[in-house]
Amino acid sequence: MIQNNELIKNALRNLKIEALNPMQEAALEAASKEKDVILLSPTGSGKTLAFLLPLLMTLKPDDPTIQVLILVPSRELALQIDAVFKAMNTIWKTCCCYGGHPISEEKKSISGNHPAIIIGTPGRITDHFSKGNFNPDTIHTLIIDEFDKSLEFGFHDEMAEIITQLPGLKKRILLSATDAEEIPQFTGMENTVRLDFLEGASTEQKSRLTLMKVISPSKDKIDTLYNLLCTLGSSSCIVFCNHRDAVDRVHKLLSDKKLYSERFHGGMEQPDRERALYKFRNGSCHVLISTDLAARGLDIPEVEHIIHYHLPVNEEAFTHRNGRTARWDATGTSYLVLHPEEKLPEYIPVDIEIFLLPENAPKPPKPLWVTLYIGKGKKDKLSRIDIAGFLYKKGNLSREDVGQIDVKEHYAFVAIRRGKVKQLLTLIRGEKIKGMKTVIEEAD
């Protein structure tokens, strides 16, 4: 069996994964053959592993050239894939390429680190090609993750241009969370095997998902949303709005009511988006207000509630929003906040149960965790172990006081128990971390 391959066994061990799901097993088997692969599977089903594991059988260990190109529609998805591959702890290196930071840094990383895998957005990859920053001739495998989303975001021309510049391409793998009616000709996919895991998984997910209606007396639904969030307490919730300015408005109005939330949309600077996601993932924020940007391509585990503040623009958006909860074996609830004049679209059942809000739900307590910002990162040779050791030794913290640690290129985030933060900041004032002076403060 392919899963008995030693490299794959080591990768799964490093990821602390005991067994693959049926979709991943089928993808691993199909990717080992000569044919190209089209994999259709819902968001949250584990597609990242399904296309990363087969690479361990095709990557050459002593080849300093770029062998694999992974195209993705967003920087968050690029970083997520990069993090999963690094956690597999193989001998191969990667490089992430996306807008929002200097292209010169990526060029330097490519020439200095000799990555085997480039993970990037189509726009940034075409920039590298036009500047001749790396040789595309050596790339033998092309993976396009969230292919449908890439087309939706308008990357058709960039992807077509990229593929024409890959003369050594031997294998293509396309992954999508929706079934495209037709695969565009520019992909060059002719001899393909198609794996469709959409229908069964969708039916299974729906059985674990509860739909509820919440009636708002007024068209401005902010008071109803506030009451709903108070009722849900410390549970993790994503509130979906249809536009960026609506996200900003809802976030501000909730802040005015002293209910803590973070916002997330494409108009924000990359560090602000990363910080918001990190706080939501590590439990130092329970409520994320977002556009549909958060509906796909992000690893946000254990979301208990989805709230549609605005009705989704179409059935596909509704499906992907709800796909953020009730993942794997978990259950979840999706709330539609409606005023009496709003009509449900045809794809949403009309007989949804109404969720009655109590009159005076208490405001949720502050999260158990607080996120600290550290002004040094991977470029400064700072690791998770360095940060944990510093906090234990200089900050007098126990292992139970330190939560998730995430080290970026130029900075890091770490979750600390709320009750320990004040004491910690006092103890470490003026202290150096790994011999370096840096800013350590509560993340805004």
Short mmCIF file of C-alpha atoms in Angstrom, two decimals, residues 2 5 13 48 51 79 85 119-120 123 135 142 152-153 172 203 220 335 395-396 417 432:
data_model
loop_
_atom_site.label_atom_id
_atom_site.label_comp_id
_atom_site.label_asym_id
_atom_site.label_seq_id
_atom_site.Cartn_x
_atom_site.Cartn_y
_atom_site.Cartn_z
CA ILE A 2 1.10 3.54 -0.81
CA ASN A 5 5.69 4.48 2.02
CA ARG A 13 3.43 10.80 12.32
CA THR A 48 -4.55 19.96 1.51
CA PHE A 51 -2.39 16.75 -2.66
CA LEU A 79 0.29 30.36 4.15
CA PHE A 85 3.93 21.09 4.53
CA ILE A 119 3.09 28.17 -3.31
CA GLY A 120 1.58 31.36 -4.66
CA GLY A 123 -0.92 37.43 -9.85
CA ASN A 135 13.21 29.12 -14.00
CA LEU A 142 1.14 21.85 -11.10
CA GLU A 152 -14.36 33.39 -9.55
CA PHE A 153 -11.67 35.85 -8.43
CA ARG A 172 -1.72 18.45 -13.08
CA THR A 203 -25.46 15.09 2.71
CA ASP A 220 -31.27 47.36 11.03
CA TYR A 335 -28.57 31.16 12.04
CA GLY A 395 7.76 35.08 32.65
CA ASN A 396 7.33 32.41 35.31
CA ARG A 417 -4.07 32.97 29.89
CA LYS A 432 15.84 40.01 25.84
#
